[in-house]
Coordinates of C-alpha atoms and ligand atoms in Angstrom, one line a residue:
X10 CA -13.5 12.1 14.8
X11 CA -12.2 15.7 14.2
X12 CA -15.6 17.3 14.0
X13 CA -14.4 20.8 13.4
X14 CA -12.6 19.7 10.2
X15 CA -15.7 18.0 8.9
X16 CA -17.8 21.0 9.5
X17 CA -15.3 23.3 8.0
X18 CA -14.6 21.2 5.0
X19 CA -18.2 20.4 4.1
X20 CA -19.4 23.9 5.0
X21 CA -22.1 22.5 7.3
X22 CA -23.1 25.1 9.9
X23 CA -25.4 25.2 12.9
X24 CA -24.9 21.6 14.1
X25 CA -25.7 21.1 17.7
X26 CA -22.7 20.9 19.8
X27 CA -21.8 17.3 20.6
X28 CA -23.7 15.8 17.7
X29 CA -22.4 12.3 17.0
X30 CA -20.6 11.8 13.7
X31 CA -23.2 9.3 12.6
X32 CA -25.9 11.9 12.8
X33 CA -24.3 14.2 10.3
X34 CA -26.6 14.8 7.4
X35 CA -25.5 12.9 4.3
X36 CA -24.6 15.0 1.2
X37 CA -27.7 15.7 -0.8
X38 CA -28.9 13.1 -3.3
X39 CA -31.0 14.6 -6.0
X40 CA -32.1 13.6 -9.4
X41 CA -29.9 10.5 -9.3
X42 CA -26.8 12.4 -8.5
X43 CA -24.9 11.7 -5.4
X44 CA -21.7 12.8 -3.7
X45 CA -19.5 10.5 -1.7
X46 CA -16.6 11.2 0.5
X47 CA -13.3 9.3 0.1
X48 CA -10.9 9.4 3.0
X49 CA -7.3 8.3 2.6
X50 CA -4.6 7.2 4.9
X51 CA -2.1 9.3 2.8
X52 CA -1.2 12.9 3.1
X53 CA -3.4 14.8 0.6
X54 CA -2.1 14.7 -2.9
X55 CA 1.0 12.5 -1.9
X56 CA 2.8 11.3 -5.0
X57 CA 1.4 8.0 -6.4
X58 CA -0.7 7.2 -3.3
X59 CA -2.8 10.3 -2.7
X60 CA -2.8 11.1 -6.4
X61 CA -4.0 7.6 -7.1
X62 CA -7.0 8.3 -4.9
X63 CA -7.5 11.5 -6.7
X64 CA -7.5 9.7 -10.0
X65 CA -10.1 7.2 -8.8
X66 CA -12.4 10.1 -7.8
X67 CA -11.8 11.8 -11.1
X68 CA -12.5 8.7 -13.2
X69 CA -15.7 7.8 -11.3
X70 CA -17.0 11.3 -11.7
X71 CA -16.2 11.5 -15.4
X72 CA -17.4 8.0 -16.3
X73 CA -20.7 8.5 -14.5
X74 CA -21.1 12.0 -16.0
X75 CA -21.6 13.3 -12.5
X76 CA -24.1 10.8 -11.3
X77 CA -21.6 9.8 -8.6
X78 CA -19.0 12.4 -7.6
X79 CA -16.3 11.6 -5.1
X80 CA -14.7 14.2 -2.8
X81 CA -11.2 13.2 -1.6
X82 CA -9.8 13.9 1.9
X83 CA -6.3 13.4 3.1
X84 CA -5.3 11.7 6.3
X85 CA -6.5 13.6 9.3
X86 CA -8.9 15.8 7.4
X87 CA -11.9 13.8 8.6
X88 CA -10.4 11.1 10.8
X89 CA -6.8 10.1 11.6
X90 CA -5.2 7.7 9.0
X91 CA -5.7 4.5 10.9
X92 CA -9.3 5.2 11.9
X93 CA -10.3 5.3 8.2
X94 CA -11.7 1.8 8.2
X95 CA -13.9 2.5 11.2
X96 CA -15.3 5.5 9.5
X97 CA -16.1 3.5 6.4
X98 CA -17.3 0.4 8.2
X99 CA -19.8 2.5 10.1
X100 CA -20.9 4.2 6.8
X101 CA -19.9 7.6 8.3
X102 CA -18.1 8.1 5.0
X103 CA -18.6 5.9 2.0
X104 CA -15.1 5.1 0.8
X105 CA -11.5 4.8 1.9
X106 CA -8.1 4.4 0.3
X107 CA -5.1 2.8 2.1
X108 CA -3.2 -0.4 2.4
X109 CA -4.8 -3.7 3.6
X110 CA -2.3 -4.4 6.4
X111 CA -3.3 -1.2 8.2
X112 CA -6.4 -3.3 9.3
X113 CA -4.5 -6.4 10.5
X114 CA -5.4 -5.5 14.1
X115 CA -9.1 -6.0 13.2
X116 CA -8.8 -8.9 10.7
X117 CA -5.4 -10.7 10.5
X118 CA -6.1 -11.9 7.0
X119 CA -5.8 -8.4 5.7
X120 CA -2.0 -8.6 6.2
X121 CA -1.9 -11.5 3.8
X122 CA -3.9 -9.6 1.2
X123 CA -1.5 -6.6 1.3
X124 CA 1.6 -8.5 0.4
X125 CA 3.5 -11.4 1.9
X126 CA 7.3 -11.3 2.6
X127 CA 9.2 -13.1 -0.2
X128 CA 5.8 -13.6 -1.9
X129 CA 4.4 -12.3 -5.2
X130 CA 5.5 -9.6 -7.6
X131 CA 2.9 -6.9 -8.6
X132 CA 2.1 -8.7 -11.9
X133 CA 1.7 -12.0 -10.1
X134 CA -0.4 -10.4 -7.3
X135 CA -2.7 -8.8 -9.9
X136 CA -3.0 -12.2 -11.6
X137 CA -4.0 -13.6 -8.2
X138 CA -6.6 -10.9 -7.7
X139 CA -8.1 -11.0 -11.2
X140 CA -7.6 -14.6 -12.3
X141 CA -6.6 -16.6 -9.2
X142 CA -9.4 -16.2 -6.8
X143 CA -7.9 -13.3 -4.9
X144 CA -10.8 -10.8 -5.4
X145 CA -13.4 -13.2 -4.0
X146 CA -11.2 -14.0 -1.0
X147 CA -10.5 -10.3 -0.4
X148 CA -14.2 -9.6 -0.6
X149 CA -14.8 -12.3 2.0
X150 CA -12.2 -10.7 4.3
X151 CA -13.4 -7.2 3.8
X152 CA -17.0 -8.2 4.4
X153 CA -15.9 -9.0 8.0
X154 CA -15.4 -5.2 8.3
X155 CA -18.6 -4.3 6.5
X156 CA -16.8 -3.2 3.3
X157 CA -16.3 -4.1 -0.3
X158 CA -12.7 -4.4 -1.6
X159 CA -11.0 -3.3 -4.8
X160 CA -7.3 -3.5 -5.7
X161 CA -6.6 0.2 -6.2
X162 CA -2.9 0.7 -7.0
X163 CA 0.3 -1.2 -6.3
X164 CA 3.7 0.0 -5.3
X165 CA 5.7 -2.8 -6.9
X166 CA 8.9 -3.8 -5.0
X167 CA 9.5 -1.5 -2.1
X168 CA 12.7 -0.6 -0.3
X169 CA 13.2 -2.1 3.2
X170 CA 14.4 1.2 4.2
X171 CA 16.6 3.7 5.9
X172 CA 19.2 2.8 8.5
X173 CA 21.8 4.7 10.4
X174 CA 24.0 1.7 10.7
X175 CA 24.9 -1.1 8.3
X176 CA 23.2 -4.4 8.6
X177 CA 25.7 -7.3 8.4
X178 CA 23.8 -10.0 10.1
X179 CA 20.4 -10.8 11.6
X180 CA 21.7 -9.8 15.0
X181 CA 22.0 -6.2 13.8
X182 CA 18.2 -6.0 13.9
X183 CA 18.2 -6.6 17.7
X184 CA 17.0 -3.6 19.6
X185 CA 16.4 -1.6 16.4
X186 CA 13.3 0.7 16.7
X187 CA 12.0 0.0 13.2
X188 CA 8.9 1.3 11.4
X189 CA 7.7 -1.7 9.3
X190 CA 4.1 -2.6 8.9
X191 CA 2.3 -5.9 8.1
X192 CA 3.7 -9.4 8.3
X193 CA 7.2 -8.1 7.6
X194 CA 7.0 -6.1 10.8
X195 CA 6.4 -9.4 12.6
X196 CA 9.4 -10.9 10.9
X197 CA 11.6 -8.0 12.0
X198 CA 10.2 -8.4 15.5
X199 CA 11.1 -12.1 15.4
X200 CA 14.7 -10.9 14.5
X201 CA 14.7 -8.8 17.7
X202 CA 13.6 -5.4 16.4
X203 CA 11.2 -3.2 18.3
X204 CA 8.6 -2.7 15.5
X205 CA 6.2 0.1 15.3
X206 CA 3.7 1.2 12.6
X207 CA 3.1 4.8 12.0
X208 CA 1.1 6.6 9.3
X209 CA 3.3 7.9 6.5
X210 CA 2.8 11.5 7.5
X211 CA 4.5 10.9 10.9
X212 CA 7.6 9.3 9.5
X213 CA 9.9 12.2 8.8
X214 CA 9.5 13.6 12.3
X215 CA 9.8 10.2 14.0
X216 CA 13.0 9.5 12.2
X217 CA 14.6 13.0 12.6
X218 CA 13.7 13.2 16.3
X219 CA 15.3 9.8 17.0
X220 CA 12.0 8.3 18.1
X221 CA 12.7 5.5 15.7
X222 CA 16.1 4.2 14.4
X223 CA 15.1 2.8 11.0
X224 CA 12.2 3.3 8.7
X225 CA 10.7 1.8 5.6
X226 CA 8.1 3.7 3.8
X227 CA 7.7 2.8 0.1
X228 CA 10.6 3.3 -2.3
X229 CA 12.7 6.1 -3.9
X230 CA 9.8 8.0 -5.4
X231 CA 7.9 8.4 -2.1
X232 CA 10.9 8.3 0.2
X233 CA 12.5 11.3 -1.6
X234 CA 9.2 13.2 -1.3
X235 CA 9.4 12.8 2.5
X236 CA 13.1 13.7 2.7
X237 CA 13.9 10.6 4.7
X238 CA 17.6 10.9 3.4
X239 CA 18.0 13.8 5.8
X240 CA 17.9 11.5 8.8
X241 CA 19.4 8.2 7.7
X242 CA 22.4 7.4 5.5
X243 CA 22.0 3.8 4.4
X244 CA 19.3 2.8 2.0
X245 CA 18.8 -0.9 1.8
X246 CA 17.5 -3.3 -0.9
X247 CA 16.0 -5.8 -2.0
X248 CA 12.4 -5.4 -0.9
X249 CA 12.0 -8.9 0.7
X250 CA 9.4 -7.3 3.0
X251 CA 6.9 -5.9 0.5
X252 CA 7.5 -7.2 -3.0
X253 CA 4.2 -5.8 -4.2
X254 CA 1.9 -4.0 -1.8
X255 CA -1.6 -3.5 -3.1
X256 CA -3.5 -0.4 -2.1
X257 CA -7.1 -0.9 -1.1
X258 CA -10.3 1.0 -2.1
X259 CA -12.7 -0.1 0.7
X260 CA -16.4 0.9 0.3
X261 CA -19.1 0.7 2.9
X262 CA -21.2 -2.3 2.0
X263 CA -24.4 -0.2 2.6
X264 CA -23.1 2.4 0.1
X265 CA -21.9 -0.2 -2.4
X266 CA -25.2 -2.1 -2.4
X267 CA -27.1 1.2 -2.9
X268 CA -25.4 1.7 -6.3
X269 CA -27.1 0.5 -9.5
X270 CA -25.2 -2.0 -11.6
X271 CA -23.9 0.7 -14.0
X272 CA -22.3 2.7 -11.2
X273 CA -20.9 -0.5 -9.7
X274 CA -19.3 -1.3 -13.0
X275 CA -17.9 2.2 -13.2
X276 CA -16.4 2.0 -9.7
X277 CA -14.9 -1.4 -10.5
X278 CA -13.5 -0.3 -13.8
X279 CA -12.1 2.9 -12.4
X280 CA -10.3 0.9 -9.8
X281 CA -8.8 -1.4 -12.4
X282 CA -7.5 1.7 -14.3
X283 CA -6.1 3.2 -11.1
X284 CA -4.5 -0.1 -10.1
X285 CA -2.5 -0.1 -13.4
X286 CA -1.8 3.6 -13.4
X287 CA -0.3 3.7 -9.9
X288 CA 2.0 0.8 -10.5
X289 CA 3.1 2.3 -13.7
X290 CA 3.8 5.6 -12.0
X291 CA 6.1 3.9 -9.5
X292 CA 7.9 2.0 -12.2
X293 CA 8.3 5.2 -14.2
X294 CA 9.5 7.4 -11.3
X295 CA 11.6 5.2 -9.0
X296 CA 14.8 5.2 -10.9
X297 CA 15.0 9.0 -11.4
X298 CA 14.3 9.4 -7.7
X299 CA 17.0 6.9 -6.8
X300 CA 19.5 8.8 -8.9
X301 CA 18.6 12.0 -7.2
X302 CA 19.0 10.4 -3.7
X303 CA 22.4 9.0 -4.6
X304 CA 23.8 11.8 -6.7
X305 CA 22.4 14.9 -5.0
X306 CA 21.9 13.7 -1.5
X307 CA 24.8 11.3 -1.0
X308 CA 22.7 8.4 0.0
X309 CA 24.6 5.1 0.3
X310 CA 22.8 2.2 -1.2
X311 CA 23.4 -1.1 0.4
X312 CA 22.2 -4.7 -0.2
X313 CA 21.3 -7.3 2.4
X314 CA 23.6 -10.3 2.1
X315 CA 22.1 -13.6 1.1
X316 CA 22.8 -14.8 4.6
X317 CA 20.6 -12.0 6.1
X318 CA 17.9 -12.7 3.5
X319 CA 17.9 -16.4 4.1
X320 CA 17.6 -15.7 7.8
X321 CA 14.7 -13.3 7.2
X322 CA 13.1 -15.9 4.8
X323 CA 13.2 -18.5 7.5
X324 CA 11.6 -16.2 10.0
X325 CA 9.0 -15.2 7.5
X326 CA 8.0 -18.8 7.1
X327 CA 7.6 -19.1 10.8
X328 CA 5.5 -15.9 11.0
X329 CA 3.2 -16.9 8.2
X330 CA 2.6 -20.3 9.8
X331 CA 2.0 -18.8 13.2
X332 CA -0.4 -16.2 11.9
X333 CA -2.3 -18.8 9.8
X334 CA -2.5 -21.1 12.8
X335 CA -4.2 -18.5 14.9
X336 CA -6.9 -17.5 12.4
X337 CA -8.9 -19.6 9.9
X338 CA -9.6 -16.8 7.4
X339 CA -5.9 -15.9 7.4
X340 CA -5.1 -19.6 6.8
X341 CA -7.6 -19.7 3.8
X342 CA -6.0 -16.6 2.2
X343 CA -2.4 -17.9 2.9
X344 CA -3.1 -21.3 1.4
X345 CA -4.4 -19.7 -1.8
X346 CA -1.5 -17.3 -2.0
X347 CA 1.1 -20.0 -1.4
X348 CA -0.4 -22.3 -4.1
X349 CA -0.4 -19.4 -6.5
X350 CA 3.2 -18.5 -5.5
X351 CA 4.5 -22.0 -6.4
X352 CA 3.0 -21.7 -9.8
X353 CA 4.2 -18.2 -10.3
X354 CA 7.8 -19.1 -9.3
X355 CA 7.8 -21.9 -11.9
X356 CA 6.5 -19.8 -14.7
X357 CA 8.7 -16.8 -13.8
X358 CA 11.7 -19.0 -14.1
X359 CA 11.0 -19.4 -17.8
X360 CA 9.6 -16.0 -18.4
X361 CA 10.4 -12.7 -16.5
X362 CA 13.3 -14.1 -14.5
X363 CA 14.9 -15.9 -17.5
X364 CA 14.4 -12.9 -19.7
X365 CA 15.9 -10.4 -17.2
X366 CA 19.0 -12.6 -16.9
X367 CA 19.2 -12.6 -20.7
X368 CA 18.8 -8.9 -20.9
X369 CA 21.9 -8.4 -18.8
X370 CA 24.2 -10.6 -20.9
X371 CA 27.2 -9.0 -22.5
X372 CA 26.2 -7.9 -26.0
X373 CA 26.4 -4.7 -28.0
X374 CA 23.1 -3.0 -28.0
X375 CA 21.5 0.2 -29.4
X376 CA 21.6 3.3 -27.3
X377 CA 19.4 6.4 -27.2
X378 CA 20.6 9.3 -29.3
X379 CA 22.4 11.8 -27.0
X380 CA 20.4 14.9 -26.9
Ligands
LIG15 CA1 6.0 0.0 3.0

C-alpha cells in the first residue's frame, strides 16, 4: 500500500501515522450519491486498456446521472498492479480492472477464464460468457476472491511477441527469459523457457536492460505505444498463446451487493459496452500500428512454423490437463470451455473461417477512391 499516494490523490489530510489502509475513511455517501475508486493494472490512460477503464467510469457516471461516480487510478497510484485484487477483495477500494490470469497464483481457474492457448476467438469467448455459461462460471471463480466479475474489454488475437533471435524449432525456446503470462507462460516453460510475468509498465525497461530476452505484451497497437521495437527486432505471429484475452472488471462483493438493482444494471450494461468498445478499438488500430512498426521502425515480422505451432499445441494440451487435474474449479471451467470450443470450431468452419478463405480468392474487386 503506497499510503502517501492515496493521501495525496484523495486530498485526505491529518491521518494518524501508520493508520492501516482499511481504516481510511470511505468517500462520502450523501443523498444517494456515492463515489467509488477503480484501480487498474495498466499505466494510467494506456491505449485501449487504461482508456477502457476510463470509459467504464465515464459510462457509469453518465448513466447513473452521478448517483455512482468512479474515480480511476493507474497501476501504482494506490497499489502496485498485481496487488489490485487484494485491495478489491478486502474492499479497500471498490473496483479493479485488469486481466484474469494475473490472479492465477490465488485461484488457478482464473487463467482459464482469461484465455486458453489455441482456444476461442474473441467473438467465441463473448458467446461463451453471454450465452454459454461463462458468466456464471466466472462469477463462481471470482466469488472465491470476494469479488463480482464482468468481461470488460477484449484484445482479440495478440502477438506472441518480440525476440532478438529467430525461432526455428521448439528447442529455440530453451533458456529464453520470456515474459509471458497465464497458461501460455506454462506452455513456454514446458518448452524450456524461463518464464516471468511483469506488469506492462515494467516491460520496456526489462527488455532494454536485458533482464529478459523476449517479451509478449498485447499486439501492434499497445506494443508500439511501449516502444518495444527499440529493443527487439523480430515480431512473431500468430497469437497461439492468447487468441482473445478478456479484461476483467472485478468488484468487491460487499460493494456490489450494496448497489440497488438499477445501479447494478448500469454497471453490467456499461461493462457490456466497454467490452465491445475495447475489442473494436484493437481491431481498428492494430493494422495501422503494424504498418508503422514495419515501415517506420524496420521491424521484421516472422511467423512460427506449423512444426513449432504443433509442438506448442501438444504442450498446451499437457499444461491444460495438468492444471485441471490439480484444481477442481479449474477443471470445471476447462471442461465448459473445451466443450464450447469443439462447437465453435465446427461452426467457424462453415462461417468465419470459410468466409475468410473465400474473401482471399483471386477476383477483381472494388477499391477505395484514391484521395
Ligand atoms: Ca499478452
